[in-house]
Coordinates of C-alpha atoms in Angstrom, one line a residue:
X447 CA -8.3 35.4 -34.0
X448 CA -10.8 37.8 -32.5
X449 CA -13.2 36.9 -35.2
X450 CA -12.8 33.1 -34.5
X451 CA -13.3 33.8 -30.9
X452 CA -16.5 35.9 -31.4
X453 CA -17.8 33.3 -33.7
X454 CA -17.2 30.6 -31.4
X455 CA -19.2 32.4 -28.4
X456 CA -21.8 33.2 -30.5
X457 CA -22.0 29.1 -31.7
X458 CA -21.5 28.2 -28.2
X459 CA -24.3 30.3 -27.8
X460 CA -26.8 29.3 -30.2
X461 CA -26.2 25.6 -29.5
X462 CA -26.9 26.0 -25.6
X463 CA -29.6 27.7 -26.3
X464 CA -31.2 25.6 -28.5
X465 CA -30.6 22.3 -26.3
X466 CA -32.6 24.2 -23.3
X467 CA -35.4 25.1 -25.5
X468 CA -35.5 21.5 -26.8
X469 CA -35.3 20.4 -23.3
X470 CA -38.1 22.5 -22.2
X471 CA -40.3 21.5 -24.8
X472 CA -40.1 18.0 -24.1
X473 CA -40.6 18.3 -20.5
X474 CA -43.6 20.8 -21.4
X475 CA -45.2 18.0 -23.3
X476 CA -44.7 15.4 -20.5
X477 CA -45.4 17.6 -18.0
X478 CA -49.0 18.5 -20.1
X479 CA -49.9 15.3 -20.9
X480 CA -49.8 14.2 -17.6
X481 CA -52.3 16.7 -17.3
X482 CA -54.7 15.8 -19.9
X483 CA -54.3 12.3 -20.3
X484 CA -53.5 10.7 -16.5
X485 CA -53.8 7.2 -18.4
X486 CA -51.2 7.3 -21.1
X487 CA -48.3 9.2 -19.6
X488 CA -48.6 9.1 -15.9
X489 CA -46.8 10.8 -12.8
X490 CA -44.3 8.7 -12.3
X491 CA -42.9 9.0 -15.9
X492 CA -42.6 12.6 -15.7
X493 CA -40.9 12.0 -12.2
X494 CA -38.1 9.4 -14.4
X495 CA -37.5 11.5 -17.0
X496 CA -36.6 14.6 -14.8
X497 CA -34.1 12.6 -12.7
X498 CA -32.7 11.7 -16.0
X499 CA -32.5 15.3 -16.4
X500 CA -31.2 15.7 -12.8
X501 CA -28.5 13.0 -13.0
X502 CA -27.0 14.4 -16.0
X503 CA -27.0 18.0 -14.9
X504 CA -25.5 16.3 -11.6
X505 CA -22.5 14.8 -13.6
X506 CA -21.8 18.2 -15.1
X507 CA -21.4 20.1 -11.9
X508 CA -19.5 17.4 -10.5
X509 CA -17.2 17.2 -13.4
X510 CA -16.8 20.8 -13.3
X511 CA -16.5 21.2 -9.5
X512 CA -13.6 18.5 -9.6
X513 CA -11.8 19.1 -13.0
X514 CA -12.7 22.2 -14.7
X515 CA -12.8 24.7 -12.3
X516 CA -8.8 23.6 -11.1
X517 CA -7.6 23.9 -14.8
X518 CA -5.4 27.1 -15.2
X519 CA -6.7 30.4 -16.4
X520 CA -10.4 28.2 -16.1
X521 CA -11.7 31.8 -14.1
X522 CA -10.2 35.0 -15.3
X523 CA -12.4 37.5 -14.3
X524 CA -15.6 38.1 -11.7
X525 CA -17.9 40.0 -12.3
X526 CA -19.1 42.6 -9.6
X527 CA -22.4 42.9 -10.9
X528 CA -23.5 39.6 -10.5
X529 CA -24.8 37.3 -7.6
X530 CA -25.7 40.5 -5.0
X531 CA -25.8 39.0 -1.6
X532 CA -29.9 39.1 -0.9
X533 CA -29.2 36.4 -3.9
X534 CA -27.1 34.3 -2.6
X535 CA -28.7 34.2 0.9
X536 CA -32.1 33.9 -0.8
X537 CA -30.7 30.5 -2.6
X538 CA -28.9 29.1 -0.2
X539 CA -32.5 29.4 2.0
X540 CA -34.3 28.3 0.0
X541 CA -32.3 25.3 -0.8
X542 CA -32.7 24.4 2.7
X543 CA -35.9 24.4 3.2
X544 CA -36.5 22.9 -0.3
X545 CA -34.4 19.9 1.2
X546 CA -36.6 19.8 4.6
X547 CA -39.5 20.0 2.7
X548 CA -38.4 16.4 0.4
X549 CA -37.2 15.3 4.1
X550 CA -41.4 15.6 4.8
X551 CA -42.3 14.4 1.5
X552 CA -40.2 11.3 2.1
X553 CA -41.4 10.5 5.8
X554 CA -44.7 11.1 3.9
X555 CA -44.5 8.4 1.1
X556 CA -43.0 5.8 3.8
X557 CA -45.9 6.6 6.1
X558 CA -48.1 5.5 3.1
X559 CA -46.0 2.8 2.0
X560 CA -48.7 0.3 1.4
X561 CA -50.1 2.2 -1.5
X562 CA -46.9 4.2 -3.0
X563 CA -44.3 3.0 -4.9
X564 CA -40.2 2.7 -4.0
X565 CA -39.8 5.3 -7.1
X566 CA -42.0 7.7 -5.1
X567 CA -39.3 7.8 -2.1
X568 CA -36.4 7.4 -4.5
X569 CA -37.7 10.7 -6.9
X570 CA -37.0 13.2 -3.3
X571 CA -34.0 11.4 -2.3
X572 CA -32.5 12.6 -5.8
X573 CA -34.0 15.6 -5.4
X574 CA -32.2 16.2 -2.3
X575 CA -28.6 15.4 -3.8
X576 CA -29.4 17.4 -6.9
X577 CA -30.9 20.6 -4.3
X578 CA -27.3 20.4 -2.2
X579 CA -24.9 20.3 -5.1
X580 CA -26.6 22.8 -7.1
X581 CA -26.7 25.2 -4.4
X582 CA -23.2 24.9 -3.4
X583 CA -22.0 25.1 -7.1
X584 CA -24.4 28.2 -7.7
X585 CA -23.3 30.2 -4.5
X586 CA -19.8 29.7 -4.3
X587 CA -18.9 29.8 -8.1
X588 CA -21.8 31.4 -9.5
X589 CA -20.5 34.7 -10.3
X590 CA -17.1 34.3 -12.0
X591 CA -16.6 35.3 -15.7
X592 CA -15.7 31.7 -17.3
X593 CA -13.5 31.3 -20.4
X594 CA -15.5 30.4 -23.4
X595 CA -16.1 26.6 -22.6
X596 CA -19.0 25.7 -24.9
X597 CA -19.8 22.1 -22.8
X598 CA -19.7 24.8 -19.6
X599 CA -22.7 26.6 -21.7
X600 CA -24.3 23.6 -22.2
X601 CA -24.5 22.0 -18.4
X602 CA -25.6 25.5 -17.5
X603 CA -28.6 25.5 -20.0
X604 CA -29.1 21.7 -19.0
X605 CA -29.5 22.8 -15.4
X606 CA -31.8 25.7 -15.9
X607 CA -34.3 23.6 -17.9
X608 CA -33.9 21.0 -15.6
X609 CA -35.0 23.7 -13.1
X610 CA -37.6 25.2 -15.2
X611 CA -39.3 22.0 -15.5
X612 CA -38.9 21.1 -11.8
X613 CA -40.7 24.5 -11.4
X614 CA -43.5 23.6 -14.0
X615 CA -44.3 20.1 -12.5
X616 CA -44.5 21.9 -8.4
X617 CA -46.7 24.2 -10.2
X618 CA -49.3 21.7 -12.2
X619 CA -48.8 18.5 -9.5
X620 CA -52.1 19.4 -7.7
X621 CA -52.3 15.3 -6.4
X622 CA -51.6 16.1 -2.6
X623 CA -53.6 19.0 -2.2
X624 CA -56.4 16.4 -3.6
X625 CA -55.9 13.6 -0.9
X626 CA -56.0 15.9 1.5
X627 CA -59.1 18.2 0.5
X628 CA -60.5 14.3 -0.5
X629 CA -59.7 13.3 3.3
X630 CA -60.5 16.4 5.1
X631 CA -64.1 15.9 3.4
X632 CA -64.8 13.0 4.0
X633 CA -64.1 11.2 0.4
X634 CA -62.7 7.9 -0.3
X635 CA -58.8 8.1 -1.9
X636 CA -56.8 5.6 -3.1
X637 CA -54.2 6.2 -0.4
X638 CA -54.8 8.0 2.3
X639 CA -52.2 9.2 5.5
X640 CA -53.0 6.5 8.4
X641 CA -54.2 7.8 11.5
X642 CA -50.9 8.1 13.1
X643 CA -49.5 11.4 14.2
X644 CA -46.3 10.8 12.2
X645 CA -47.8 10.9 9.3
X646 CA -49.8 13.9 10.2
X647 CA -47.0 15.9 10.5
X648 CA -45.3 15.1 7.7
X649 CA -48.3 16.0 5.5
X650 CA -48.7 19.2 7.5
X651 CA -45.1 19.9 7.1
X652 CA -45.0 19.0 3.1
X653 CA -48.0 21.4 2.7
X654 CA -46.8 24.3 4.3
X655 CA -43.0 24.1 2.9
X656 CA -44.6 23.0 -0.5
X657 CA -44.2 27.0 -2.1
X658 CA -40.8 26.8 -1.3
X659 CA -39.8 24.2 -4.1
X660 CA -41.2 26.9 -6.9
X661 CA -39.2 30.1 -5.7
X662 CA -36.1 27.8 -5.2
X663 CA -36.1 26.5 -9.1
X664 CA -37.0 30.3 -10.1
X665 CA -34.3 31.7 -8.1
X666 CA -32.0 28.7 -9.3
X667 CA -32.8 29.4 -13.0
X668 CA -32.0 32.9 -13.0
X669 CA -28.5 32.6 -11.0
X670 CA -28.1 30.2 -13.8
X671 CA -29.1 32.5 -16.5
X672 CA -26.7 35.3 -15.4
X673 CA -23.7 32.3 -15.5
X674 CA -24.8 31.8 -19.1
X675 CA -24.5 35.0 -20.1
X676 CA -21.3 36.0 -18.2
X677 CA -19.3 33.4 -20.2
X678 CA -16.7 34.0 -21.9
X679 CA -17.4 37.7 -20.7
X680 CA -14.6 40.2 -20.5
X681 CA -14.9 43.2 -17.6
X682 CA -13.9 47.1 -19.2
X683 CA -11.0 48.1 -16.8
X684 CA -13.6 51.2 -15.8
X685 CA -16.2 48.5 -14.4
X686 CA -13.4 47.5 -12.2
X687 CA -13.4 50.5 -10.3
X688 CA -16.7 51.6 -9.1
X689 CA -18.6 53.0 -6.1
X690 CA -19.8 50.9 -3.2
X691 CA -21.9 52.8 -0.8
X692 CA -23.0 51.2 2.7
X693 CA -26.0 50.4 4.3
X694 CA -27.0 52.9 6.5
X695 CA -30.3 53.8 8.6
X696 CA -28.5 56.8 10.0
X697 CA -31.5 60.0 9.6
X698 CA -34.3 56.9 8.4
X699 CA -37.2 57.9 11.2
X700 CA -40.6 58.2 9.7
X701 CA -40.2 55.3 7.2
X702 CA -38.4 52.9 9.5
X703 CA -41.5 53.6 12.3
X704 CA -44.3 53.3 10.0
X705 CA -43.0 50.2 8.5
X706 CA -42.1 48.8 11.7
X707 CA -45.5 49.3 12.4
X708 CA -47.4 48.0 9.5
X709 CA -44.5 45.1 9.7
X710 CA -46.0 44.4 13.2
X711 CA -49.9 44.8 12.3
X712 CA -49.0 41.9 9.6
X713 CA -47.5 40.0 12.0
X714 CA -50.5 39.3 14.7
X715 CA -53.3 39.4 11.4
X716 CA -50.6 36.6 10.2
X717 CA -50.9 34.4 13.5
X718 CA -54.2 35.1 14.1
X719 CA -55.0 33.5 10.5
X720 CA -52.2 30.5 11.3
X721 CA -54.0 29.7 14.7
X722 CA -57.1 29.2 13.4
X723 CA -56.3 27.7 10.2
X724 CA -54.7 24.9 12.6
X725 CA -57.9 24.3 14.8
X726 CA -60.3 24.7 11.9
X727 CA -61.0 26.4 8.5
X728 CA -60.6 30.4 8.9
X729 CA -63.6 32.0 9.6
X730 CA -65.3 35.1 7.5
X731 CA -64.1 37.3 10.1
X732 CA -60.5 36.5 9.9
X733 CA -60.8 36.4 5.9
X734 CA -61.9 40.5 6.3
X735 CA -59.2 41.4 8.9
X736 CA -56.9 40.2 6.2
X737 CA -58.4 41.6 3.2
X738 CA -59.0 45.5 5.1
X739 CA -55.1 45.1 6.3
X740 CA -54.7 45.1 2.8
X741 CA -56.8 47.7 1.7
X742 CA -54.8 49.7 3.8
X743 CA -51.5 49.0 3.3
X744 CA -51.4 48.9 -0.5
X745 CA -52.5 52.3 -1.6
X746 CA -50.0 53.3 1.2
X747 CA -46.8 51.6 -0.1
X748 CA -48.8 52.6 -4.1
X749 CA -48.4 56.5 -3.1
X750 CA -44.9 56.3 -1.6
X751 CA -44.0 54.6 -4.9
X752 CA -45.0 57.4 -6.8
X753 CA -43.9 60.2 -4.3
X754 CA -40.7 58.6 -5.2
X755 CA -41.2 58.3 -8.5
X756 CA -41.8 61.9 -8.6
X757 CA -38.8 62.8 -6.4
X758 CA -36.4 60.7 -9.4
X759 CA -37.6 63.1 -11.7
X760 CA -36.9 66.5 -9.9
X761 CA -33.1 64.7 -9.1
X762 CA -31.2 65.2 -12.2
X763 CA -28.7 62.4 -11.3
X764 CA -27.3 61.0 -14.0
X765 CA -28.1 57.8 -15.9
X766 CA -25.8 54.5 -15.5
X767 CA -26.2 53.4 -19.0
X768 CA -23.5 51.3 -19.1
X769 CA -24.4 47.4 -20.3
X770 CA -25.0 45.5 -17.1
X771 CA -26.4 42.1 -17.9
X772 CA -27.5 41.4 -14.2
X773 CA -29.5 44.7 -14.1
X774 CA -31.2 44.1 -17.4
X775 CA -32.0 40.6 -15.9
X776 CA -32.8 41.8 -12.5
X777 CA -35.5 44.5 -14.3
X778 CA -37.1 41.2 -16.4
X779 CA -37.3 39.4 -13.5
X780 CA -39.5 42.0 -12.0
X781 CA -41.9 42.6 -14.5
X782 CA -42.1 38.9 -15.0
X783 CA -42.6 38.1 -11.7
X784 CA -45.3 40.8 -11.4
X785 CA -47.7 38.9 -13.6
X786 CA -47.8 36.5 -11.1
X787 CA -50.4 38.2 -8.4
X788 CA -51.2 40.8 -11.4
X789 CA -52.7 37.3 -13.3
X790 CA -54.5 36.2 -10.1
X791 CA -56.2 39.7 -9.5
X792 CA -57.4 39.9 -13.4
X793 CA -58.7 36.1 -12.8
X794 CA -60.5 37.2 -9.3
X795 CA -61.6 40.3 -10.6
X796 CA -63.5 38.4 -13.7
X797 CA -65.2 35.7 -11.3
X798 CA -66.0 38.9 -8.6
X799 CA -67.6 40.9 -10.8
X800 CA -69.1 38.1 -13.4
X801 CA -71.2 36.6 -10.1
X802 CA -72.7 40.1 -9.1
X803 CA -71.0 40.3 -5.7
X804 CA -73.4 41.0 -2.8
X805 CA -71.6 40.0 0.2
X806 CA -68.8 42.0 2.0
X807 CA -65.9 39.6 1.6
X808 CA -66.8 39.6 -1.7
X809 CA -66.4 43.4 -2.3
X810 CA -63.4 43.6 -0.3
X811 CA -61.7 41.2 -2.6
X812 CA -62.7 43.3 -5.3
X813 CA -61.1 46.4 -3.7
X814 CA -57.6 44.0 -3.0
X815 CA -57.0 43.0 -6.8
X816 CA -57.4 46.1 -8.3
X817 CA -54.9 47.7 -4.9
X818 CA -52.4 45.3 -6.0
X819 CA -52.3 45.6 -9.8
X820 CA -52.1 49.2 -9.0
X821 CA -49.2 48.9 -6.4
X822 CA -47.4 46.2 -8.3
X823 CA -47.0 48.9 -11.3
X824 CA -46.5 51.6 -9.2
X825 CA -43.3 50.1 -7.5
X826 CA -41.9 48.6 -10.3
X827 CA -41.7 51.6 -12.1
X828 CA -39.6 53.1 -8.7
X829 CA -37.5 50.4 -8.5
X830 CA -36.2 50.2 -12.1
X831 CA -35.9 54.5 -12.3
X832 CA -34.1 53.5 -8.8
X833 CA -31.8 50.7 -10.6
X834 CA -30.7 53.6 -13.4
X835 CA -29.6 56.2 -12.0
X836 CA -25.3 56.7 -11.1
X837 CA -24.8 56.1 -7.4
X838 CA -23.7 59.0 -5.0
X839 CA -19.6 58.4 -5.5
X840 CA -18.0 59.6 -2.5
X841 CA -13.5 60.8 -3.7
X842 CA -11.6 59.2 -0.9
X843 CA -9.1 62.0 -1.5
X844 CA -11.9 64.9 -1.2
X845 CA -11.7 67.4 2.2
X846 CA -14.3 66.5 4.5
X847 CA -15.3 69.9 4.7
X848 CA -16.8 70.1 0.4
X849 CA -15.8 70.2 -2.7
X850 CA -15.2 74.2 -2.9
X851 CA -12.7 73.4 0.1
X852 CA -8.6 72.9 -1.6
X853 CA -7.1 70.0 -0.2
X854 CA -3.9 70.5 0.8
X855 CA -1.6 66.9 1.2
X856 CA 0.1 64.4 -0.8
X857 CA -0.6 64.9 -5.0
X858 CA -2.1 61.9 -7.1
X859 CA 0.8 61.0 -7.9
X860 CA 1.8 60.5 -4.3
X861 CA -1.2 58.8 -3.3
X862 CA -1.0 56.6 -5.8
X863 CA 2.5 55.7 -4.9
X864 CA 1.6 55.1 -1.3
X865 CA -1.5 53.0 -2.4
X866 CA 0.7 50.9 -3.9
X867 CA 2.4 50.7 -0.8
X868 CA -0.2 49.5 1.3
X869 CA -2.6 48.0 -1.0
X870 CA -1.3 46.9 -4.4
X871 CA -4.4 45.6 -5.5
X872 CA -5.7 49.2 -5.6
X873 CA -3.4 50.7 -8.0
X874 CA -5.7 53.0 -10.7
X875 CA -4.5 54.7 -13.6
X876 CA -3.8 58.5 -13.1
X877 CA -6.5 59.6 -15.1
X878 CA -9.6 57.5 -13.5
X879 CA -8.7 58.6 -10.6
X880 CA -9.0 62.4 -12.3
X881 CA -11.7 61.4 -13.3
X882 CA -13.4 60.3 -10.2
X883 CA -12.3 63.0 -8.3
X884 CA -14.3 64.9 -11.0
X885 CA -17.3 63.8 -10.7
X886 CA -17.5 63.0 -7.2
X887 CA -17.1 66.8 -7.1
X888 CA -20.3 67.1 -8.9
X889 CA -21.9 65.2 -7.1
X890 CA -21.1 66.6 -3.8
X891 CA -21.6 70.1 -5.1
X892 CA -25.5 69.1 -7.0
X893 CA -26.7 66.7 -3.8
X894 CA -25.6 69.4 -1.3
X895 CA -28.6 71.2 -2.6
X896 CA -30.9 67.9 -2.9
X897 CA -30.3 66.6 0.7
X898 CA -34.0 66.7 1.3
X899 CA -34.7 64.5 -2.2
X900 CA -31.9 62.1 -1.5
X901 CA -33.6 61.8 2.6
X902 CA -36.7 61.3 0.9
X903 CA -36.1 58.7 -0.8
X904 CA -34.0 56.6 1.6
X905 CA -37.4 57.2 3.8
X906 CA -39.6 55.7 1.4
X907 CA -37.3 52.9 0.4
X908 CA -37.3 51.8 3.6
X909 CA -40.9 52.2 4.5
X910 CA -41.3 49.9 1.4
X911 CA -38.6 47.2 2.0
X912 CA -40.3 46.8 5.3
X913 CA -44.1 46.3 3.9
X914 CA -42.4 43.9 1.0
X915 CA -41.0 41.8 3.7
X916 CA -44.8 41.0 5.7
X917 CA -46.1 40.8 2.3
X918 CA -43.4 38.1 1.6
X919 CA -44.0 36.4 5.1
X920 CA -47.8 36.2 4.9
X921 CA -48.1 34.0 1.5
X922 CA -44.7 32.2 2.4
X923 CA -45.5 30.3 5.2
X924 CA -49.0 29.3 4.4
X925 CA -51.8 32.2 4.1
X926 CA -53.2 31.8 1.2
X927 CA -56.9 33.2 1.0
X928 CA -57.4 33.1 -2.7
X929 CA -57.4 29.7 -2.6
X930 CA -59.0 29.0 0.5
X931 CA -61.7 31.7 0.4
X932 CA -63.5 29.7 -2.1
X933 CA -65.8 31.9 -5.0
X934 CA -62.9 31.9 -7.5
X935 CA -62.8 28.1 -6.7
X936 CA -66.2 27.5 -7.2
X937 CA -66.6 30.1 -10.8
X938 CA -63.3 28.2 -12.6
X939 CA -63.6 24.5 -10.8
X940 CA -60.9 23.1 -9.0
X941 CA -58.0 21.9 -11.0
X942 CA -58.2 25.0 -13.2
X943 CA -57.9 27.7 -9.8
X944 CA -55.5 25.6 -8.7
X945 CA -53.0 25.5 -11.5
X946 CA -53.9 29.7 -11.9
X947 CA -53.2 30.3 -7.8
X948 CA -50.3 27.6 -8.1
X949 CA -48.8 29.1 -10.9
X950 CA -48.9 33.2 -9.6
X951 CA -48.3 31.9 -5.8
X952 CA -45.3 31.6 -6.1
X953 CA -44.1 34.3 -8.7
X954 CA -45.7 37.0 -6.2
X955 CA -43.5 35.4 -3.0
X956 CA -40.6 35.6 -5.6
X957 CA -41.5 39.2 -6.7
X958 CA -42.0 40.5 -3.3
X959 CA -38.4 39.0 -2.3
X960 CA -36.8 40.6 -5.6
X961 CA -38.6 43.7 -4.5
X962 CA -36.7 43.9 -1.3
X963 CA -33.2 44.0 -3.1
X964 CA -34.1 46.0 -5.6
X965 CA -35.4 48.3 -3.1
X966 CA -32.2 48.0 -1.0
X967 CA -29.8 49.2 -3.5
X968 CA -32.0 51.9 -4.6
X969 CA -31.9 52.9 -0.9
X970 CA -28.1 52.4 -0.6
X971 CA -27.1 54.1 -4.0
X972 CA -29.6 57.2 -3.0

C-alpha cells in the first residue's frame, strides 16, 4: 500500500511536470515567434492562446475552491514552512496593483478605440478575473499539505506555466514603450493616444505600474511551485513543534540609524529623479546624484554582508539540516533572481568598457555594475548561511535567571498535565519536551557568551533590510536609468536593450523584495 502510494506521487509527479514543460514550450514558441516574425504569428494570437490558458487554469481553481477543497480529509496537514507572511502580503500587493494597472491598460485601449481591436480590451478584462481568483486561491489556501490529488498537480502546473508565460510576454511585449518613445519624438504610429488628458493618464499610469505585472507572475509561480511540491506531503511530528522567535528592534541603534538614513537620502534622490522625469527627460546631473548614491551605498551594505558573514563563522550555532522544501526554494529563488541586475551589469560593463568611456557618467556607471555584482554575491552568501543555521530556542519552562539556575515548580509531567488543561492543542510527548529543554539549555549557556555576535548581527540585518527596501522602491515605481541613460541603448539597439533591461528589471525588484524576508528571519532567528 505504501509502495502503491509512493508510486502514485511520483506518477502524479512526472505527469504534471511534463504537461508544464509542454505548456511552456509552446508558449515559448508563440511568444518567440511573435518576436521574429510579427507577420505570421502576431500579438493578438499569443494574447488568445494564453486566455485559453487562463480560462482553463480558471476552471480548476474554481472547481477546486467549490468542490474539492470541502471534500473530507481533502487538507490533512499545513505546513509551517510555507507561505511566510512578507509572501503573502507581497502577492496579495502585487495582485492589486497588477489589477489597477489592466484598469489603465483598459481605459488605454478604449481611449484609442479607433485603431485597437475589442480583443485588445477583452485580453485585461480576463486578465483581471484570472489576477483576483488566483490571488485569493494562492493566499488563503496556498500553504496546506494536500492529499495526493494528481488533477490537483496538474491545475497547479497549468497555473504556473500559465504564469510563466504571462511573465515571458510582459518581458518581450516592448509595443507601448514604442508608441510612446515614437510619439514623444516626433514619429508617425499607427495609433497613437489622442490629445485628451484622459488618455494621457492612462498611458502614464500603464507605464509606471507596467513592472508590476512581472514580479506578480514570478511571485505567483513560486507560491505555486511550493503547492506542487507540498502535495501529498506528510509533516514528521518534530516539525510540528518548533521555535518561533519575534520581531524585535529592542538594543537595534546603529543599524536602524544608518539605514534610516541612507533610507531617507534614497528617498529625496528618488523624487528629485520623479519630478523631473515628469517635466522633462532627467538631466546629466540627476543621472550622477543617482549613480554616486550608489557608489556609496553598495560597498556599504557589500562590507556589512561580509562582517556578517564573518561573524556566522566565529558563531558555532548549529546547522538546521532538516529537509525544508520552502528554504531550498526560497535559496533558488535568490540566486536566480540575482542574475537579473548581475545580467544587466555584465551587459553594461561590455558596452562601457567596449566604447572607451571618456565622460563622467560613463565611468560612474562603470563603478555601479561592478558595486552591484559585488554586493549581490556578498549578501546572498549572508542570507543563505543566515537561512541555515538552528534558531535561538527559548524553554518556556527555563528560570529566567539561566540555565545553571534549578527550577523549582511543577515536574514535566505536571506541566504537561496542566497544558492539557488549558490548551489541548499543545500537548507534546514527554521526551521532546526533554529534549527541548536540552538544547534550549545549550543554547542559553553558548549565546550567553556570544551576546555581542548575536547583537551584531541583528545590527547589520537591519541596516540591510533597510537599504533593500529604497533599493526596491527606486526601480519599482519608475527610475530606471539603464534604460533611460542611453549608451547601452545605443551599443545593443533598441529592441535588444530592451528585452535585456525588461528581462533583469524586474528579477532585481523581485530579488531585492526576497532579500528583505530572507534578511528578516535571519534577523529574528539571530
Amino acid at each position: 500500500s505504501v509502495r502503491k502510494k509512493w508510486l502514485a506521487r511520483k506518477a502524479g509527479q512526472l505527469f504534471s511536470g511534463l504537461l508544464a514543460m509542454n505548456v511552456v514550450f509552446l508558449g515559448c514558441a508563440f511568444i518567440s515567434s511573435v518576436i521574429f516574425n510579427r507577420v505570421a504569428i502576431t500579438l493578438r494570437d499569443v494574447e488568445i492562446f494564453l486566455s485559453i490558458l487562463k480560462l482553463l487554469s480558471l476552471c480548476w481553481i474554481i472547481y477546486y475552491l467549490l468542490c474539492t477543497s470541502r471534500k473530507l480529509h481533502a487538507v490533512l496537514y499545513r505546513d509551517s514552512h510555507a507561505g511566510p507572511v512578507w509572501v503573502q502580503g507581497s502577492l496579495v500587493l502585487f495582485g492589486a496593483c497588477t489589477i489597477l494597472l489592466h484598469v489603465f491598460r483598459i481605459g488605454y485601449n478604449i481611449s484609442r478605440i479607433h485603431c485597437k481591436s475589442p480583443l485588445e480590451i477583452l485580453f485585461p478584462c480576463t486578465e483581471i478575473i484570472f489576477v483576483c481568483i488566483q490571488t485569493i486561491r494562492d493566499d488563503l489556501r496556498g500553504h496546506a499539505v494536500k492529499v495526493l490529488f494528481p488533477f490537483y498537480r496538474c491545475g497547479l502546473m497549468l497555473t504556473m506555466a500559465t504564469d510563466l508565460l504571462l511573465w515571458l510576454l510582459a518581458v518581450t511585449n516592448d509595443s507601448v514603450h514604442r508608441e510612446i518613445e515614437s510619439a514623444l519624438k516626433g514619429l508617425s504610429s499607427s495609433c497613437t493616444c489622442p490629445n485628451t488628458t484622459a488618455c494621457l493618464i492612462f498611458q502614464k499610469g500603464y507605464v509606471l505600474l507596467y513592472p508590476f505585472n512581472p514580479e506578480y507572475c514570478l511571485i505567483g509561480s513560486s507560491m505555486l511551485y511550493v503547492m506542487w511540491k507540498n502535495v501529498g506531503r506528510r509533516i514528521p511530528p518534530h516539525h510540528a513543534i518548533h521555535a518561533k522567535p519575534k520581531f524585535k528592534l529592542h538594543g537595534v541603534i546603529y543599524g536602524l540609524v544608518l539605514g534610516i538614513s541612507t533610507l531617507f537620502i534614497g528617498i529625496c534622490i528618488f523624487m528629485t529623479y520623479q519630478i523631473q522625469a515628469t517635466s522633462s527627460a532627467p538631466s546629466q546631473e540627476t543621472f550622477v546624484l543617482y549613480y554616486s548614491y550608489y557608489i556609496a551605498l553598495l560597498p556599504m551594505m557589500t562590507v556589512g554582508a561580509l562582517a556578517g558573514t564573518v561573524i556566522h563563522g566565529l558563531e558555532e550555532r548549529e546547522l538546521d539540516t532538516l529537509k525544508n522544501p520552502t528554504r531550498s526554494l526560497d535559496v533558488i529563488l535568490l540566486m536566480g533572481a540575482a542574475l537579473g541586475q548581475i545580467g544587466i551589469s555584465y551587459f553594461s560593463i561590455v558596452a562601457i568598457v567596449a566604447t572607451n568611456p571618456r565622460d563622467l557618467l560613463d565611468r560612474l556607471s562603470l563603478t555601479y555594475a561592478v558595486s552591484l555584482i559585488i554586493q549581490h554575491i556578498t549578501q546572498n552568501i549572508f542570507i543563505i548561511e543566515g537561512l541555515h543555521r538552528q534558531p535561538l530556542v527559548e524553554d518556556p519552562d527555563a528560570s529566567p535567571a539561566g540555565p545553571h539556575t534549578q527550577q523549582s515548580g511543577p515536574s514535566s509531567e505536571e506541566t504537561a498535565i496542566s497544558h492539557t488543561s488549558q490548551e489541548p492543542t499543545r500537548v507534546y510527548p514527554l521526551e521532546i519536551r526533554q529534549e527541548l529543554r536540552r538544547v534550549s539549555h545549550t543554547y542559553r549557556h553558548t549565546y550567553g557568551r556570544l551576546n555581542w555576535k548575536r547583537k551584531a548581527l541583528k545590527e547589520i540585518s537591519i541596516f540591510l533590510v533597510l537599504c533593500n527596501i529604497i533599493l526596491w522602491i527606486m526601480p519599482m515605481f519608475g527610475m530606471h536609468p539603464a534604460f533611460e541613460n542611453g549608451l547601452e541603448k545605443s551599443f545593443y539597439g533598441y529592441s535588444t536593450w530592451f528585452a535585456i533591461v525588461n528581462f533583469g528589471l524586474p528579477l532585481g525588484v523581485f530579488y531585492r523584495m526576497h532579500s528583505i524576508g530572507g534578511l528578516l528571519e535571519v534577523y529574528v532567528s539571530s
